């Protein structure tokens, strides 16, 4: 069964600190992997998209990495801000069709 | 520009009633997706529309769920004889044509509560 597992489920950090969120997947064949940020009560917003051949992609203070061999991805947040408090969702797309497999998300809380 | 809009934003209904949820995708976007997000759970794919092709209904949990997309634009998700387990946030997303830009743009969702 294709799965996307994220860790940790929740994380609390102090403002200004860095953090790394993990995503492991078993989806195959793989097309691309996305990280979304979902604020409470809002729809998800795309942060990064990486294809099989890409190892890293940055979007401001967000940097995503991908190791297609080990089927692992991480999202690193640098110098966290209070507005980073949200759920971060890892989403993997199969090579065929348009089915997306969503991870359960990591709920991040940044405290002052 | 205008994003994906959904209505209503909140819907409370009684068990057994039918509900309709509406999604207005971004103009020009050919792909439209419906997802469900239960409390504390991840997003669950429901149905996918792409242009004039037959929709991918593989994610619909039961025959009480159906969706239409009229004129390749607005979509309506209908849930018949609602059950308490249908309570969730229903999210709609759209994507522009072409796989090179397959980022999905999500609407704010409709929070459905079935009493």
PDB file of C-alpha atoms in Angstrom:
ATOM      1  CA  UNK A   1       0.000   0.000   0.000  1.00  0.00           C
ATOM      2  CA  UNK A   2       1.337   3.418  -0.917  1.00  0.00           C
ATOM      3  CA  UNK A   3       1.937   5.445   2.199  1.00  0.00           C
ATOM      4  CA  UNK A   4       3.404   8.723   3.319  1.00  0.00           C
ATOM      5  CA  UNK A   5       4.524   8.941   6.930  1.00  0.00           C
ATOM      6  CA  UNK A   6       5.495  12.194   8.607  1.00  0.00           C
ATOM      7  CA  UNK A   7       7.340  12.863  11.832  1.00  0.00           C
ATOM      8  CA  UNK A   8       7.075  14.255  14.342  1.00  0.00           C
ATOM      9  CA  UNK A   9       3.311  14.542  14.606  1.00  0.00           C
ATOM     10  CA  UNK A  10       3.708  17.780  16.508  1.00  0.00           C
ATOM     11  CA  UNK A  11       6.561  20.082  17.403  1.00  0.00           C
ATOM     12  CA  UNK A  12       6.973  23.135  19.591  1.00  0.00           C
ATOM     13  CA  UNK A  13       9.948  25.430  19.090  1.00  0.00           C
ATOM     14  CA  UNK A  14      10.975  28.909  20.187  1.00  0.00           C
ATOM     15  CA  UNK A  15      10.868  31.800  17.776  1.00  0.00           C
ATOM     16  CA  UNK A  16      14.133  32.193  15.915  1.00  0.00           C
ATOM     17  CA  UNK A  17      15.117  28.543  16.170  1.00  0.00           C
ATOM     18  CA  UNK A  18      15.478  26.139  13.250  1.00  0.00           C
ATOM     19  CA  UNK A  19      13.612  22.886  12.832  1.00  0.00           C
ATOM     20  CA  UNK A  20      13.438  19.942  10.462  1.00  0.00           C
ATOM     21  CA  UNK A  21      10.353  17.944   9.575  1.00  0.00           C
ATOM     22  CA  UNK A  22      10.593  14.461   8.131  1.00  0.00           C
ATOM     23  CA  UNK A  23       8.638  12.611   5.478  1.00  0.00           C
ATOM     24  CA  UNK A  24       9.121   8.951   4.520  1.00  0.00           C
ATOM     25  CA  UNK A  25       7.171   7.433   1.680  1.00  0.00           C
ATOM     26  CA  UNK A  26       6.604   4.106   0.031  1.00  0.00           C
ATOM     27  CA  UNK A  27       4.704   5.489  -2.953  1.00  0.00           C
ATOM     28  CA  UNK A  28       5.846   3.949  -6.203  1.00  0.00           C
ATOM     29  CA  UNK A  29       6.325   4.754  -9.012  1.00  0.00           C
ATOM     30  CA  UNK A  30       7.144   8.239  -7.865  1.00  0.00           C
ATOM     31  CA  UNK A  31       6.526  11.421  -9.840  1.00  0.00           C
ATOM     32  CA  UNK A  32       7.015  14.312  -7.468  1.00  0.00           C
ATOM     33  CA  UNK A  33       6.912  15.299  -3.832  1.00  0.00           C
ATOM     34  CA  UNK A  34       5.374  18.461  -2.450  1.00  0.00           C
ATOM     35  CA  UNK A  35       5.356  20.207   0.872  1.00  0.00           C
ATOM     36  CA  UNK A  36       2.295  22.230   1.798  1.00  0.00           C
ATOM     37  CA  UNK A  37       1.681  24.621   4.682  1.00  0.00           C
ATOM     38  CA  UNK A  38      -1.816  24.668   6.115  1.00  0.00           C
ATOM     39  CA  UNK A  39      -2.795  27.401   8.523  1.00  0.00           C
ATOM     40  CA  UNK A  40      -5.616  26.596  10.910  1.00  0.00           C
ATOM     41  CA  UNK A  41      -8.939  26.951   9.145  1.00  0.00           C
ATOM     42  CA  UNK A  42      -7.351  27.512   5.755  1.00  0.00           C
ATOM     43  CA  UNK A  43      -6.610  25.410   2.711  1.00  0.00           C
ATOM     44  CA  UNK A  44      -3.064  24.082   2.136  1.00  0.00           C
ATOM     45  CA  UNK A  45      -0.608  26.330   0.310  1.00  0.00           C
ATOM     46  CA  UNK A  46       2.225  24.871  -1.734  1.00  0.00           C
ATOM     47  CA  UNK A  47       5.757  25.521  -0.476  1.00  0.00           C
ATOM     48  CA  UNK A  48       7.911  23.345  -2.742  1.00  0.00           C
ATOM     49  CA  UNK A  49       7.624  20.713  -5.442  1.00  0.00           C
ATOM     50  CA  UNK A  50      10.504  18.349  -6.230  1.00  0.00           C
ATOM     51  CA  UNK A  51      10.787  15.792  -8.985  1.00  0.00           C
ATOM     52  CA  UNK A  52      12.748  12.551  -8.859  1.00  0.00           C
ATOM     53  CA  UNK A  53      15.941  14.237 -10.061  1.00  0.00           C
ATOM     54  CA  UNK A  54      15.923  17.134  -7.621  1.00  0.00           C
ATOM     55  CA  UNK A  55      17.697  16.902  -4.273  1.00  0.00           C
ATOM     56  CA  UNK A  56      16.883  20.245  -2.751  1.00  0.00           C
ATOM     57  CA  UNK A  57      14.626  23.197  -3.297  1.00  0.00           C
ATOM     58  CA  UNK A  58      14.284  26.389  -1.326  1.00  0.00           C
ATOM     59  CA  UNK A  59      11.473  28.861  -0.853  1.00  0.00           C
ATOM     60  CA  UNK A  60      12.623  31.662   1.402  1.00  0.00           C
ATOM     61  CA  UNK A  61      13.296  30.258   4.861  1.00  0.00           C
ATOM     62  CA  UNK A  62      11.944  26.854   3.793  1.00  0.00           C
ATOM     63  CA  UNK A  63      14.328  24.292   2.300  1.00  0.00           C
ATOM     64  CA  UNK A  64      13.134  20.875   1.200  1.00  0.00           C
ATOM     65  CA  UNK A  65      15.439  17.952   0.499  1.00  0.00           C
ATOM     66  CA  UNK A  66      14.719  14.699  -1.258  1.00  0.00           C
ATOM     67  CA  UNK A  67      16.564  11.387  -1.270  1.00  0.00           C
ATOM     68  CA  UNK A  68      14.763   9.251  -3.834  1.00  0.00           C
ATOM     69  CA  UNK A  69      16.966   6.247  -3.029  1.00  0.00           C
ATOM     70  CA  UNK A  70      15.931   6.088   0.614  1.00  0.00           C
ATOM     71  CA  UNK A  71      12.494   7.595  -0.135  1.00  0.00           C
ATOM     72  CA  UNK A  72      12.927  10.325   2.428  1.00  0.00           C
ATOM     73  CA  UNK A  73      12.274  14.025   2.335  1.00  0.00           C
ATOM     74  CA  UNK A  74      12.766  16.750   4.886  1.00  0.00           C
ATOM     75  CA  UNK A  75      11.566  20.308   5.269  1.00  0.00           C
ATOM     76  CA  UNK A  76      13.952  22.614   7.100  1.00  0.00           C
ATOM     77  CA  UNK A  77      12.668  25.887   8.481  1.00  0.00           C
ATOM     78  CA  UNK A  78      15.306  28.479   9.298  1.00  0.00           C
ATOM     79  CA  UNK A  79      14.942  31.260  11.856  1.00  0.00           C
ATOM     80  CA  UNK A  80      11.355  30.355  12.656  1.00  0.00           C
ATOM     81  CA  UNK A  81       8.707  33.015  13.019  1.00  0.00           C
ATOM     82  CA  UNK A  82       5.416  32.982  14.874  1.00  0.00           C
ATOM     83  CA  UNK A  83       3.630  32.880  11.507  1.00  0.00           C
ATOM     84  CA  UNK A  84       5.268  29.525  10.783  1.00  0.00           C
ATOM     85  CA  UNK A  85       2.848  27.953  13.246  1.00  0.00           C
ATOM     86  CA  UNK A  86       0.801  25.647  11.032  1.00  0.00           C
ATOM     87  CA  UNK A  87       0.497  22.091   9.810  1.00  0.00           C
ATOM     88  CA  UNK A  88       3.053  20.988   7.238  1.00  0.00           C
ATOM     89  CA  UNK A  89       1.897  18.303   4.867  1.00  0.00           C
ATOM     90  CA  UNK A  90       4.045  16.077   2.673  1.00  0.00           C
ATOM     91  CA  UNK A  91       2.323  14.938  -0.516  1.00  0.00           C
ATOM     92  CA  UNK A  92       3.610  12.403  -3.026  1.00  0.00           C
ATOM     93  CA  UNK A  93       2.322  12.025  -6.549  1.00  0.00           C
ATOM     94  CA  UNK A  94       2.322   8.745  -8.432  1.00  0.00           C
ATOM     95  CA  UNK A  95       3.920   8.605 -11.852  1.00  0.00           C
ATOM     96  CA  UNK A  96       0.654   7.690 -13.516  1.00  0.00           C
ATOM     97  CA  UNK A  97      -2.597   9.524 -13.213  1.00  0.00           C
ATOM     98  CA  UNK A  98      -3.207  12.309 -10.783  1.00  0.00           C
ATOM     99  CA  UNK A  99      -3.598  10.502  -7.503  1.00  0.00           C
ATOM    100  CA  UNK A 100      -1.883  12.239  -4.624  1.00  0.00           C
ATOM    101  CA  UNK A 101      -1.004  10.508  -1.379  1.00  0.00           C
ATOM    102  CA  UNK A 102      -0.996  12.795   1.625  1.00  0.00           C
ATOM    103  CA  UNK A 103       0.953  12.418   4.827  1.00  0.00           C
ATOM    104  CA  UNK A 104      -0.772  13.050   8.119  1.00  0.00           C
ATOM    105  CA  UNK A 105       1.068  16.294   8.619  1.00  0.00           C
ATOM    106  CA  UNK A 106       3.275  17.766  11.322  1.00  0.00           C
ATOM    107  CA  UNK A 107       1.702  20.412  13.508  1.00  0.00           C
ATOM    108  CA  UNK A 108       4.307  23.068  14.282  1.00  0.00           C
ATOM    109  CA  UNK A 109       3.879  25.639  16.993  1.00  0.00           C
ATOM    110  CA  UNK A 110       6.354  28.504  17.261  1.00  0.00           C
ATOM    111  CA  UNK A 111       6.340  30.220  20.634  1.00  0.00           C
ATOM    112  CA  UNK A 112       7.746  33.665  21.452  1.00  0.00           C
TER     113      UNK A 112
ATOM    114  CA  UNK B   1      -6.292  37.479  -8.796  1.00  0.00           C
ATOM    115  CA  UNK B   2      -9.186  35.451  -7.395  1.00  0.00           C
ATOM    116  CA  UNK B   3      -8.318  32.120  -5.869  1.00  0.00           C
ATOM    117  CA  UNK B   4     -10.405  28.995  -5.429  1.00  0.00           C
ATOM    118  CA  UNK B   5     -13.606  29.787  -3.603  1.00  0.00           C
ATOM    119  CA  UNK B   6     -15.895  27.435  -1.770  1.00  0.00           C
ATOM    120  CA  UNK B   7     -19.348  27.821  -0.333  1.00  0.00           C
ATOM    121  CA  UNK B   8     -20.731  27.640   2.196  1.00  0.00           C
ATOM    122  CA  UNK B   9     -17.817  28.105   4.570  1.00  0.00           C
ATOM    123  CA  UNK B  10     -19.715  26.265   7.275  1.00  0.00           C
ATOM    124  CA  UNK B  11     -22.647  23.882   7.066  1.00  0.00           C
ATOM    125  CA  UNK B  12     -24.482  22.249   9.932  1.00  0.00           C
ATOM    126  CA  UNK B  13     -27.028  19.628   9.024  1.00  0.00           C
ATOM    127  CA  UNK B  14     -29.040  16.868  10.585  1.00  0.00           C
ATOM    128  CA  UNK B  15     -28.245  13.222  10.057  1.00  0.00           C
ATOM    129  CA  UNK B  16     -30.093  11.910   7.027  1.00  0.00           C
ATOM    130  CA  UNK B  17     -30.287  15.214   5.173  1.00  0.00           C
ATOM    131  CA  UNK B  18     -28.652  15.860   1.797  1.00  0.00           C
ATOM    132  CA  UNK B  19     -26.024  18.610   1.406  1.00  0.00           C
ATOM    133  CA  UNK B  20     -24.414  20.321  -1.557  1.00  0.00           C
ATOM    134  CA  UNK B  21     -20.998  21.913  -1.413  1.00  0.00           C
ATOM    135  CA  UNK B  22     -19.820  24.266  -4.127  1.00  0.00           C
ATOM    136  CA  UNK B  23     -16.381  24.947  -5.544  1.00  0.00           C
ATOM    137  CA  UNK B  24     -15.404  27.732  -7.943  1.00  0.00           C
ATOM    138  CA  UNK B  25     -11.943  26.957  -9.315  1.00  0.00           C
ATOM    139  CA  UNK B  26      -9.466  29.508 -10.588  1.00  0.00           C
ATOM    140  CA  UNK B  27     -10.447  30.648 -14.075  1.00  0.00           C
ATOM    141  CA  UNK B  28      -8.646  28.652 -16.745  1.00  0.00           C
ATOM    142  CA  UNK B  29      -7.747  25.764 -14.478  1.00  0.00           C
ATOM    143  CA  UNK B  30      -8.719  22.505 -16.129  1.00  0.00           C
ATOM    144  CA  UNK B  31      -8.154  20.150 -13.213  1.00  0.00           C
ATOM    145  CA  UNK B  32     -10.369  20.141 -10.128  1.00  0.00           C
ATOM    146  CA  UNK B  33     -10.026  17.980  -7.027  1.00  0.00           C
ATOM    147  CA  UNK B  34     -12.184  17.336  -3.993  1.00  0.00           C
ATOM    148  CA  UNK B  35     -10.624  16.237  -0.699  1.00  0.00           C
ATOM    149  CA  UNK B  36     -11.908  15.540   2.773  1.00  0.00           C
ATOM    150  CA  UNK B  37     -10.016  16.340   5.971  1.00  0.00           C
ATOM    151  CA  UNK B  38     -11.402  14.847   9.136  1.00  0.00           C
ATOM    152  CA  UNK B  39     -10.411  16.253  12.521  1.00  0.00           C
ATOM    153  CA  UNK B  40      -6.827  15.310  13.264  1.00  0.00           C
ATOM    154  CA  UNK B  41      -6.533  13.311  10.044  1.00  0.00           C
ATOM    155  CA  UNK B  42      -4.689  13.821   6.797  1.00  0.00           C
ATOM    156  CA  UNK B  43      -6.257  14.856   3.549  1.00  0.00           C
ATOM    157  CA  UNK B  44      -8.292  12.161   1.800  1.00  0.00           C
ATOM    158  CA  UNK B  45      -8.739  12.247  -1.959  1.00  0.00           C
ATOM    159  CA  UNK B  46     -12.350  12.030  -3.107  1.00  0.00           C
ATOM    160  CA  UNK B  47     -12.689  12.815  -6.804  1.00  0.00           C
ATOM    161  CA  UNK B  48     -10.761  14.403  -9.673  1.00  0.00           C
ATOM    162  CA  UNK B  49     -11.987  16.172 -12.811  1.00  0.00           C
ATOM    163  CA  UNK B  50      -9.735  16.919 -15.787  1.00  0.00           C
ATOM    164  CA  UNK B  51     -11.243  18.821 -18.682  1.00  0.00           C
ATOM    165  CA  UNK B  52     -13.893  16.798 -20.487  1.00  0.00           C
ATOM    166  CA  UNK B  53     -12.504  13.427 -19.424  1.00  0.00           C
ATOM    167  CA  UNK B  54     -14.459  11.046 -17.244  1.00  0.00           C
ATOM    168  CA  UNK B  55     -13.810  11.926 -13.596  1.00  0.00           C
ATOM    169  CA  UNK B  56     -11.664   9.756 -11.349  1.00  0.00           C
ATOM    170  CA  UNK B  57     -14.138   8.748  -8.641  1.00  0.00           C
ATOM    171  CA  UNK B  58     -11.889   6.206  -6.980  1.00  0.00           C
ATOM    172  CA  UNK B  59     -11.724   8.120  -3.694  1.00  0.00           C
ATOM    173  CA  UNK B  60     -15.443   8.470  -3.048  1.00  0.00           C
ATOM    174  CA  UNK B  61     -16.151   6.595   0.206  1.00  0.00           C
ATOM    175  CA  UNK B  62     -19.672   5.458  -0.663  1.00  0.00           C
ATOM    176  CA  UNK B  63     -22.446   5.833  -3.212  1.00  0.00           C
ATOM    177  CA  UNK B  64     -23.915   8.575  -1.044  1.00  0.00           C
ATOM    178  CA  UNK B  65     -21.179  10.843  -2.412  1.00  0.00           C
ATOM    179  CA  UNK B  66     -21.302  12.283  -5.917  1.00  0.00           C
ATOM    180  CA  UNK B  67     -19.853  15.269  -7.711  1.00  0.00           C
ATOM    181  CA  UNK B  68     -20.500  17.172 -10.883  1.00  0.00           C
ATOM    182  CA  UNK B  69     -18.546  19.748 -12.788  1.00  0.00           C
ATOM    183  CA  UNK B  70     -20.673  21.854 -15.071  1.00  0.00           C
ATOM    184  CA  UNK B  71     -19.199  23.575 -18.091  1.00  0.00           C
ATOM    185  CA  UNK B  72     -15.706  22.623 -17.036  1.00  0.00           C
ATOM    186  CA  UNK B  73     -15.770  25.170 -14.245  1.00  0.00           C
ATOM    187  CA  UNK B  74     -17.922  25.120 -11.113  1.00  0.00           C
ATOM    188  CA  UNK B  75     -18.184  21.845  -9.233  1.00  0.00           C
ATOM    189  CA  UNK B  76     -20.743  20.606  -6.747  1.00  0.00           C
ATOM    190  CA  UNK B  77     -20.103  17.820  -4.245  1.00  0.00           C
ATOM    191  CA  UNK B  78     -23.325  16.215  -3.045  1.00  0.00           C
ATOM    192  CA  UNK B  79     -23.630  14.035   0.020  1.00  0.00           C
ATOM    193  CA  UNK B  80     -26.924  12.216   0.358  1.00  0.00           C
ATOM    194  CA  UNK B  81     -28.384  10.931   3.630  1.00  0.00           C
ATOM    195  CA  UNK B  82     -25.531  12.438   5.625  1.00  0.00           C
ATOM    196  CA  UNK B  83     -24.026  10.491   8.514  1.00  0.00           C
ATOM    197  CA  UNK B  84     -22.141  11.797  11.526  1.00  0.00           C
ATOM    198  CA  UNK B  85     -18.913  10.343  10.162  1.00  0.00           C
ATOM    199  CA  UNK B  86     -19.274  12.652   7.160  1.00  0.00           C
ATOM    200  CA  UNK B  87     -18.384  15.573   9.442  1.00  0.00           C
ATOM    201  CA  UNK B  88     -15.153  17.017   8.110  1.00  0.00           C
ATOM    202  CA  UNK B  89     -13.668  19.902   6.197  1.00  0.00           C
ATOM    203  CA  UNK B  90     -14.194  19.427   2.469  1.00  0.00           C
ATOM    204  CA  UNK B  91     -11.447  21.047   0.417  1.00  0.00           C
ATOM    205  CA  UNK B  92     -11.473  21.799  -3.276  1.00  0.00           C
ATOM    206  CA  UNK B  93      -8.347  22.420  -5.325  1.00  0.00           C
ATOM    207  CA  UNK B  94      -7.678  23.322  -8.935  1.00  0.00           C
ATOM    208  CA  UNK B  95      -4.635  23.105 -11.189  1.00  0.00           C
ATOM    209  CA  UNK B  96      -3.767  24.859 -14.439  1.00  0.00           C
ATOM    210  CA  UNK B  97      -3.359  22.808 -17.638  1.00  0.00           C
ATOM    211  CA  UNK B  98      -0.037  21.114 -18.288  1.00  0.00           C
ATOM    212  CA  UNK B  99       1.891  18.803 -15.950  1.00  0.00           C
ATOM    213  CA  UNK B 100       4.753  21.282 -15.757  1.00  0.00           C
ATOM    214  CA  UNK B 101       2.699  23.423 -13.455  1.00  0.00           C
ATOM    215  CA  UNK B 102       0.683  20.909 -11.490  1.00  0.00           C
ATOM    216  CA  UNK B 103       0.655  22.799  -8.251  1.00  0.00           C
ATOM    217  CA  UNK B 104      -2.754  22.556  -6.687  1.00  0.00           C
ATOM    218  CA  UNK B 105      -4.366  25.698  -5.409  1.00  0.00           C
ATOM    219  CA  UNK B 106      -6.680  25.000  -2.529  1.00  0.00           C
ATOM    220  CA  UNK B 107      -9.831  26.751  -1.498  1.00  0.00           C
ATOM    221  CA  UNK B 108     -10.568  27.613   2.143  1.00  0.00           C
ATOM    222  CA  UNK B 109     -12.782  24.573   2.575  1.00  0.00           C
ATOM    223  CA  UNK B 110     -16.310  23.930   3.775  1.00  0.00           C
ATOM    224  CA  UNK B 111     -16.625  22.727   7.349  1.00  0.00           C
ATOM    225  CA  UNK B 112     -19.490  20.220   7.452  1.00  0.00           C
ATOM    226  CA  UNK B 113     -20.983  19.199  10.774  1.00  0.00           C
ATOM    227  CA  UNK B 114     -23.582  16.458  10.839  1.00  0.00           C
ATOM    228  CA  UNK B 115     -25.555  16.361  14.058  1.00  0.00           C
TER     229      UNK B 115
END
